[in-house]
Amino acid sequence: MNIFLLLTIAMLMIILMLRRHIPIGPCMLTSGIFIWLMKAPELPYLVQALRETLTMPRTYDILFALYFVMCLEIELRTSGALAGMVQALQRIFSSAKVTLAVMPAFLGLLPSLGGARFSAPIVEEASKNLPIEQDHKAAINFWFRHIFEFSSPIIPGMIMACNIAGVSYGEFILHLAWLTVLAFSAGWFVLIRPIKADSSTEAVSENSNGNQDLWLALSPVIITFILVVFCGFNASAGMGLVTACLFLVLRFTKREVGLKDVVIGALDIKMFLNVLCILYFIQILNVTHVLQEIVAAFQSSPLPVPVIIACVSFIIGVLTGMSQGHVAIVMPIVAAMQTGSLNLAGVAMAFGIAGQMLTPTHMCLVITVDYFKANFFKTLKPVLLCEIIILTIFTAYTYFTW
């Protein structure tokens, strides 16, 4: 079966199952097994994919990072620090709408999948007096968390892209930094501007512990950032250490939270299983050589090089749902075609990020939809509109400045 027809059928299966309210994990796994049956229906491939999923350090880094982030959220919520921080920020910004956009963006600087789960309760708290639905909140949390994918030097995908494509960090970030501004502007126009917030909604009461709440809530992010970026910790180890320290700090400041409530409350088995199913799906694509076949099909086509790179990056982004995925597969092609080309590497990055923002394989989307109990398609609709704006402007700019 033609590889693109196979992928189309697999994606349609996922869409149909999601519309029947089947959890995202089983949807992805069912689609993966269908691809396996069509491509390489031999049991050793499934076993190999499962073994790689269960033995990769990345799997456990993701799971434990998510667990500790949920522990952290419980500590901050039950101690009152989370609500106090949001009130303090709304006094600083004088607007709940600004808080809604800025906080997920700030937390997006942290190179951890768990960040989406940490910013979600902040979005929930900041929007509790605003007339917006859960799907809208989920879209805000998901979109603004990822605006620094184009410009942060600590995003794993950015680090890999510069190394593989042979471009300098500074030049590549300057080349794409305007897309972060564009992403924030598109998100504000599509997601924040339509929110109706009157003066009574914006009013925030004084809180004598506001500054303490603000630092209690922000310091875990800042410290984890330092541990991961400058001290070589992985996401799970950094989050685990910070969570344990915060528990002690809360006790010291007379804001005790129950250890049992934290440890047991963070065990979201459904979400963990969804994550494992998605990681298994990605490994099935690897062991059955589906990703490599897509790349080969485009390389042999008569399309212009930038169009090939854009199409491959977008499709791989959709299939893997992570920047490391499309970067690891597409950037070697960029390097082979035009080593050191900022324009070509920029095309790969922009379209790869668009793909990873529009797919159920993206962990942050799964986590966000799960937290807000939102509808997957209603959450993705405004995200799609934002990506159309970005890709249209980026494509026009790149075409006329190549």
Tab-separated table of C-alpha atoms in Angstrom, residues 42-357:
chain	number	residue	atom	x	y	z
A	42	GLU	CA	5.496	-9.841	11.994
A	43	LEU	CA	5.310	-10.132	15.773
A	44	PRO	CA	9.027	-9.365	16.378
A	45	TYR	CA	8.472	-5.801	15.142
A	46	LEU	CA	5.770	-5.176	17.753
A	47	VAL	CA	7.936	-6.768	20.438
A	48	GLN	CA	10.941	-4.683	19.410
A	49	ALA	CA	8.902	-1.471	19.471
A	50	LEU	CA	7.507	-2.323	22.913
A	51	ARG	CA	10.946	-3.223	24.258
A	52	GLU	CA	12.436	0.034	22.972
A	53	THR	CA	9.539	2.021	24.451
A	54	LEU	CA	9.968	0.418	27.872
A	55	THR	CA	13.765	0.647	27.929
A	56	MET	CA	14.336	4.157	26.564
A	57	PRO	CA	15.415	6.645	29.259
A	58	ARG	CA	13.176	9.219	27.555
A	59	THR	CA	10.070	7.220	28.497
A	60	TYR	CA	10.770	7.343	32.200
A	61	ASP	CA	12.020	10.908	32.091
A	62	ILE	CA	8.654	11.923	30.630
A	63	LEU	CA	6.574	9.848	33.063
A	64	PHE	CA	8.430	10.904	36.198
A	65	ALA	CA	8.600	14.552	35.091
A	66	LEU	CA	4.829	14.526	34.651
A	67	TYR	CA	4.330	12.834	38.012
A	68	PHE	CA	6.488	15.341	39.882
A	69	VAL	CA	4.845	18.270	38.107
A	70	MET	CA	1.462	17.006	39.294
A	71	CYS	CA	2.876	16.636	42.824
A	72	LEU	CA	4.114	20.213	42.589
A	73	GLU	CA	0.744	21.463	41.385
A	74	ILE	CA	-1.036	19.751	44.296
A	75	GLU	CA	1.403	21.299	46.769
A	76	LEU	CA	0.892	24.791	45.368
A	77	ARG	CA	-2.867	24.463	45.016
A	78	THR	CA	-3.597	23.008	48.455
A	79	SER	CA	-1.264	25.492	50.168
A	80	GLY	CA	-3.037	28.437	48.520
A	81	ALA	CA	0.152	29.627	46.804
A	82	LEU	CA	-1.230	29.050	43.301
A	83	ALA	CA	-4.303	31.234	43.798
A	84	GLY	CA	-2.212	33.871	45.547
A	85	MET	CA	0.299	33.940	42.700
A	86	VAL	CA	-2.418	34.464	40.088
A	87	GLN	CA	-3.884	37.324	42.138
A	88	ALA	CA	-0.445	38.901	42.457
A	89	LEU	CA	0.150	38.642	38.713
A	90	GLN	CA	-3.232	40.127	37.926
A	91	ARG	CA	-2.386	43.091	40.161
A	92	ILE	CA	0.953	43.481	38.359
A	93	PHE	CA	-0.518	43.193	34.858
A	94	SER	CA	-3.910	44.710	35.793
A	95	SER	CA	-5.471	42.131	33.501
A	96	ALA	CA	-6.433	38.468	33.764
A	97	LYS	CA	-6.131	38.288	29.971
A	98	VAL	CA	-2.452	39.205	30.075
A	99	THR	CA	-1.864	36.630	32.817
A	100	LEU	CA	-3.545	33.988	30.652
A	101	ALA	CA	-1.082	34.615	27.816
A	102	VAL	CA	2.105	35.377	29.734
A	103	MET	CA	2.182	32.543	32.283
A	104	PRO	CA	2.019	29.580	29.864
A	105	ALA	CA	4.592	31.374	27.688
A	106	PHE	CA	6.924	31.863	30.655
A	107	LEU	CA	6.567	28.230	31.708
A	108	GLY	CA	7.213	27.218	28.102
A	109	LEU	CA	10.816	28.306	28.603
A	110	LEU	CA	11.228	25.195	30.766
A	111	PRO	CA	12.311	22.324	28.464
A	112	SER	CA	10.017	19.742	30.014
A	113	LEU	CA	6.852	18.067	28.800
A	114	GLY	CA	5.502	18.455	32.310
A	115	GLY	CA	5.330	22.218	31.885
A	116	ALA	CA	1.981	21.966	30.108
A	117	ARG	CA	0.552	20.270	33.192
A	118	PHE	CA	2.026	22.938	35.459
A	119	SER	CA	0.672	25.908	33.494
A	120	ALA	CA	-2.801	24.359	33.105
A	121	PRO	CA	-3.980	25.021	36.709
A	122	ILE	CA	-2.608	28.575	36.453
A	123	VAL	CA	-4.709	29.152	33.339
A	124	GLU	CA	-7.691	27.602	35.127
A	125	GLU	CA	-7.224	29.867	38.138
A	126	ALA	CA	-6.634	33.022	36.089
A	127	SER	CA	-9.728	32.398	33.955
A	128	LYS	CA	-12.179	31.332	36.667
A	129	ASN	CA	-14.070	34.651	36.471
A	130	LEU	CA	-13.889	34.940	32.695
A	131	PRO	CA	-16.679	33.775	30.351
A	132	ILE	CA	-14.691	31.147	28.434
A	133	GLU	CA	-15.211	27.421	27.941
A	134	GLN	CA	-12.832	24.599	28.852
A	135	ASP	CA	-11.887	24.034	25.200
A	136	HIS	CA	-10.843	27.682	24.957
A	137	LYS	CA	-8.763	27.442	28.139
A	138	ALA	CA	-7.066	24.311	26.824
A	139	ALA	CA	-6.184	26.028	23.544
A	140	ILE	CA	-4.718	29.029	25.405
A	141	ASN	CA	-2.595	26.806	27.620
A	142	PHE	CA	-1.367	24.694	24.703
A	143	TRP	CA	-0.654	27.529	22.274
A	144	PHE	CA	1.154	30.034	24.447
A	145	ARG	CA	3.292	27.349	26.046
A	146	HIS	CA	4.984	26.735	22.682
A	147	ILE	CA	5.667	30.216	21.310
A	148	PHE	CA	9.378	29.986	22.251
A	149	GLU	CA	9.926	26.850	20.138
A	150	PHE	CA	11.318	29.206	17.481
A	151	SER	CA	13.732	31.168	19.643
A	152	SER	CA	14.745	29.426	22.871
A	153	PRO	CA	18.359	28.172	22.865
A	154	ILE	CA	17.547	25.488	25.447
A	155	ILE	CA	14.744	23.714	23.570
A	156	PRO	CA	16.182	20.262	22.703
A	157	GLY	CA	14.907	20.491	19.133
A	158	MET	CA	16.663	23.836	18.611
A	159	ILE	CA	19.950	22.476	19.956
A	160	MET	CA	19.748	19.431	17.677
A	161	ALA	CA	18.720	21.513	14.655
A	162	CYS	CA	21.696	23.872	14.886
A	163	ASN	CA	24.177	21.026	15.366
A	164	ILE	CA	22.852	18.858	12.546
A	165	ALA	CA	22.154	21.591	9.978
A	166	GLY	CA	25.497	23.287	10.598
A	167	VAL	CA	24.127	26.723	11.521
A	168	SER	CA	25.171	28.839	14.487
A	169	TYR	CA	22.844	29.143	17.466
A	170	GLY	CA	22.877	32.929	17.458
A	171	GLU	CA	22.223	33.327	13.745
A	172	PHE	CA	19.499	30.693	13.658
A	173	ILE	CA	17.683	32.133	16.673
A	174	LEU	CA	17.866	35.648	15.196
A	175	HIS	CA	16.605	34.218	11.910
A	176	LEU	CA	13.479	32.753	13.559
A	177	ALA	CA	12.951	34.947	16.652
A	178	TRP	CA	10.345	37.087	14.880
A	179	LEU	CA	8.145	33.973	14.667
A	180	THR	CA	7.886	33.955	18.470
A	181	VAL	CA	6.537	37.523	18.325
A	182	LEU	CA	4.219	36.485	15.492
A	183	ALA	CA	3.047	33.403	17.445
A	184	PHE	CA	2.240	35.534	20.496
A	185	SER	CA	0.412	38.073	18.317
A	186	ALA	CA	-1.569	35.368	16.490
A	187	GLY	CA	-2.474	33.725	19.799
A	188	TRP	CA	-3.574	37.051	21.250
A	189	PHE	CA	-5.682	37.866	18.180
A	190	VAL	CA	-7.347	34.448	17.954
A	191	LEU	CA	-7.539	33.332	21.595
A	192	ILE	CA	-7.273	36.293	23.978
A	193	ARG	CA	-8.792	39.281	22.179
A	194	PRO	CA	-12.301	37.727	21.843
A	195	ILE	CA	-12.581	37.190	25.627
A	196	LYS	CA	-15.076	39.636	27.130
A	197	ALA	CA	-13.726	40.870	30.454
A	198	ASP	CA	-15.494	43.770	32.165
A	199	SER	CA	-14.068	45.869	34.966
A	200	SER	CA	-15.675	43.729	37.649
A	201	THR	CA	-14.052	40.639	36.201
A	202	GLU	CA	-10.649	42.275	36.195
A	203	ALA	CA	-10.846	43.448	39.795
A	204	VAL	CA	-8.477	41.614	42.126
A	205	SER	CA	-8.586	41.651	45.893
A	206	GLU	CA	-5.544	42.473	47.968
A	207	ASN	CA	-3.629	39.603	49.503
A	208	SER	CA	-1.061	40.185	52.223
A	209	ASN	CA	0.827	37.029	51.207
A	210	GLY	CA	0.853	37.934	47.512
A	211	ASN	CA	4.617	38.347	47.140
A	212	GLN	CA	5.323	35.155	49.088
A	213	ASP	CA	2.791	33.263	46.960
A	214	LEU	CA	4.362	34.640	43.797
A	215	TRP	CA	7.849	33.459	44.722
A	216	LEU	CA	6.641	30.117	46.057
A	217	ALA	CA	4.970	29.402	42.724
A	218	LEU	CA	7.625	30.814	40.379
A	219	SER	CA	10.760	29.623	42.176
A	220	PRO	CA	10.186	25.916	41.295
A	221	VAL	CA	10.179	26.837	37.603
A	222	ILE	CA	13.259	29.054	37.888
A	223	ILE	CA	15.205	26.518	39.958
A	224	THR	CA	14.257	23.635	37.665
A	225	PHE	CA	15.351	25.753	34.700
A	226	ILE	CA	18.758	26.269	36.328
A	227	LEU	CA	19.114	22.587	37.260
A	228	VAL	CA	18.234	21.375	33.761
A	229	VAL	CA	20.120	23.974	31.737
A	230	PHE	CA	23.216	24.693	33.818
A	231	CYS	CA	23.588	21.675	36.114
A	232	GLY	CA	22.927	18.834	33.678
A	233	PHE	CA	19.853	17.397	35.429
A	234	ASN	CA	17.234	15.694	33.315
A	235	ALA	CA	13.659	16.968	33.608
A	236	SER	CA	12.432	14.269	36.004
A	237	ALA	CA	15.391	14.550	38.383
A	238	GLY	CA	15.166	18.332	38.455
A	239	MET	CA	11.415	18.327	39.058
A	240	GLY	CA	11.718	15.605	41.713
A	241	LEU	CA	14.334	17.540	43.686
A	242	VAL	CA	12.372	20.798	43.454
A	243	THR	CA	9.113	19.094	44.483
A	244	ALA	CA	10.733	17.578	47.575
A	245	CYS	CA	12.311	20.908	48.539
A	246	LEU	CA	9.023	22.777	48.095
A	247	PHE	CA	7.285	20.304	50.394
A	248	LEU	CA	9.830	21.147	53.128
A	249	VAL	CA	9.581	24.889	52.450
A	250	LEU	CA	5.797	24.770	52.777
A	251	ARG	CA	6.157	23.027	56.141
A	252	PHE	CA	8.664	25.659	57.275
A	253	THR	CA	6.301	28.491	56.256
A	254	LYS	CA	3.373	26.873	58.123
A	255	ARG	CA	1.593	25.846	54.926
A	256	GLU	CA	1.657	22.132	55.501
A	257	VAL	CA	0.175	19.825	52.900
A	258	GLY	CA	-0.483	16.132	53.386
A	259	LEU	CA	2.268	13.909	52.001
A	260	LYS	CA	-0.234	11.159	51.238
A	261	ASP	CA	-2.494	13.620	49.386
A	262	VAL	CA	0.440	14.679	47.211
A	263	VAL	CA	1.881	11.227	46.502
A	264	ILE	CA	-1.447	9.506	45.807
A	265	GLY	CA	-3.172	12.481	44.192
A	266	ALA	CA	-0.527	12.745	41.477
A	267	LEU	CA	-1.055	9.158	40.276
A	268	ASP	CA	-3.049	9.811	37.113
A	269	ILE	CA	-2.963	6.288	35.672
A	270	LYS	CA	-5.120	7.168	32.671
A	271	MET	CA	-2.760	9.908	31.554
A	272	PHE	CA	0.330	7.735	32.081
A	273	LEU	CA	-1.184	4.970	29.944
A	274	ASN	CA	-2.048	7.481	27.210
A	275	VAL	CA	1.561	8.689	27.189
A	276	LEU	CA	2.916	5.131	26.991
A	277	CYS	CA	0.581	4.300	24.099
A	278	ILE	CA	1.740	7.350	22.152
A	279	LEU	CA	5.423	6.548	22.727
A	280	TYR	CA	4.735	2.976	21.604
A	281	PHE	CA	3.035	4.304	18.449
A	282	ILE	CA	6.123	6.373	17.592
A	283	GLN	CA	8.402	3.357	18.037
A	284	ILE	CA	6.158	1.264	15.781
A	285	LEU	CA	6.677	3.898	13.076
A	286	ASN	CA	10.428	3.615	13.621
A	287	VAL	CA	10.793	-0.153	13.553
A	288	THR	CA	8.524	-0.544	10.508
A	289	HIS	CA	10.611	2.123	8.682
A	290	VAL	CA	7.551	4.247	7.901
A	291	LEU	CA	9.350	7.513	8.648
A	292	GLN	CA	12.298	6.609	6.443
A	293	GLU	CA	9.957	5.654	3.604
A	294	ILE	CA	8.254	9.059	3.748
A	295	VAL	CA	11.586	10.832	3.491
A	296	ALA	CA	12.681	8.631	0.578
A	297	ALA	CA	9.411	9.270	-1.277
A	298	PHE	CA	9.858	13.028	-1.100
A	299	GLN	CA	13.559	12.907	-1.972
A	300	SER	CA	12.745	11.144	-5.244
A	301	SER	CA	10.028	13.652	-6.211
A	302	PRO	CA	10.506	16.515	-8.717
A	303	LEU	CA	9.314	19.166	-6.222
A	304	PRO	CA	11.591	22.138	-5.359
A	305	VAL	CA	13.886	21.520	-2.392
A	306	PRO	CA	12.141	23.988	0.009
A	307	VAL	CA	8.754	22.417	-0.764
A	308	ILE	CA	10.147	18.934	-0.107
A	309	ILE	CA	11.644	20.035	3.213
A	310	ALA	CA	8.421	21.791	4.240
A	311	CYS	CA	6.231	18.778	3.415
A	312	VAL	CA	8.509	16.210	5.052
A	313	SER	CA	8.952	18.349	8.174
A	314	PHE	CA	5.214	18.885	8.561
A	315	ILE	CA	4.351	15.200	8.116
A	316	ILE	CA	7.090	13.989	10.471
A	317	GLY	CA	6.017	16.634	12.981
A	318	VAL	CA	2.463	15.283	12.841
A	319	LEU	CA	3.628	11.690	13.240
A	320	THR	CA	6.095	12.215	16.082
A	321	GLY	CA	4.562	15.180	17.916
A	322	MET	CA	7.920	16.419	19.195
A	323	SER	CA	10.629	18.756	17.955
A	324	GLN	CA	13.372	16.168	18.428
A	325	GLY	CA	11.450	13.825	16.118
A	326	HIS	CA	11.146	16.004	13.036
A	327	VAL	CA	14.550	17.606	13.615
A	328	ALA	CA	16.365	14.250	13.869
A	329	ILE	CA	14.802	13.009	10.641
A	330	VAL	CA	14.650	16.130	8.468
A	331	MET	CA	17.708	18.195	9.461
A	332	PRO	CA	20.175	15.587	8.104
A	333	ILE	CA	18.446	16.037	4.728
A	334	VAL	CA	18.833	19.808	5.065
A	335	ALA	CA	22.521	19.348	5.883
A	336	ALA	CA	22.984	17.047	2.881
A	337	MET	CA	21.266	19.457	0.499
A	338	GLN	CA	22.535	22.837	1.745
A	339	THR	CA	24.775	22.718	4.828
A	340	GLY	CA	24.633	25.939	6.808
A	341	SER	CA	21.550	27.292	5.014
A	342	LEU	CA	19.539	29.413	7.449
A	343	ASN	CA	16.645	29.647	5.014
A	344	LEU	CA	16.291	25.900	4.455
A	345	ALA	CA	16.808	25.059	8.131
A	346	GLY	CA	14.223	27.728	8.994
A	347	VAL	CA	11.682	26.151	6.647
A	348	ALA	CA	12.260	22.756	8.261
A	349	MET	CA	11.846	24.196	11.748
A	350	ALA	CA	8.738	26.289	11.048
A	351	PHE	CA	6.828	23.532	9.254
A	352	GLY	CA	7.980	20.828	11.666
A	353	ILE	CA	6.713	22.851	14.628
A	354	ALA	CA	3.408	23.403	12.799
A	355	GLY	CA	3.064	19.655	12.364
A	356	GLN	CA	3.783	18.905	16.011
A	357	MET	CA	1.221	21.530	17.082
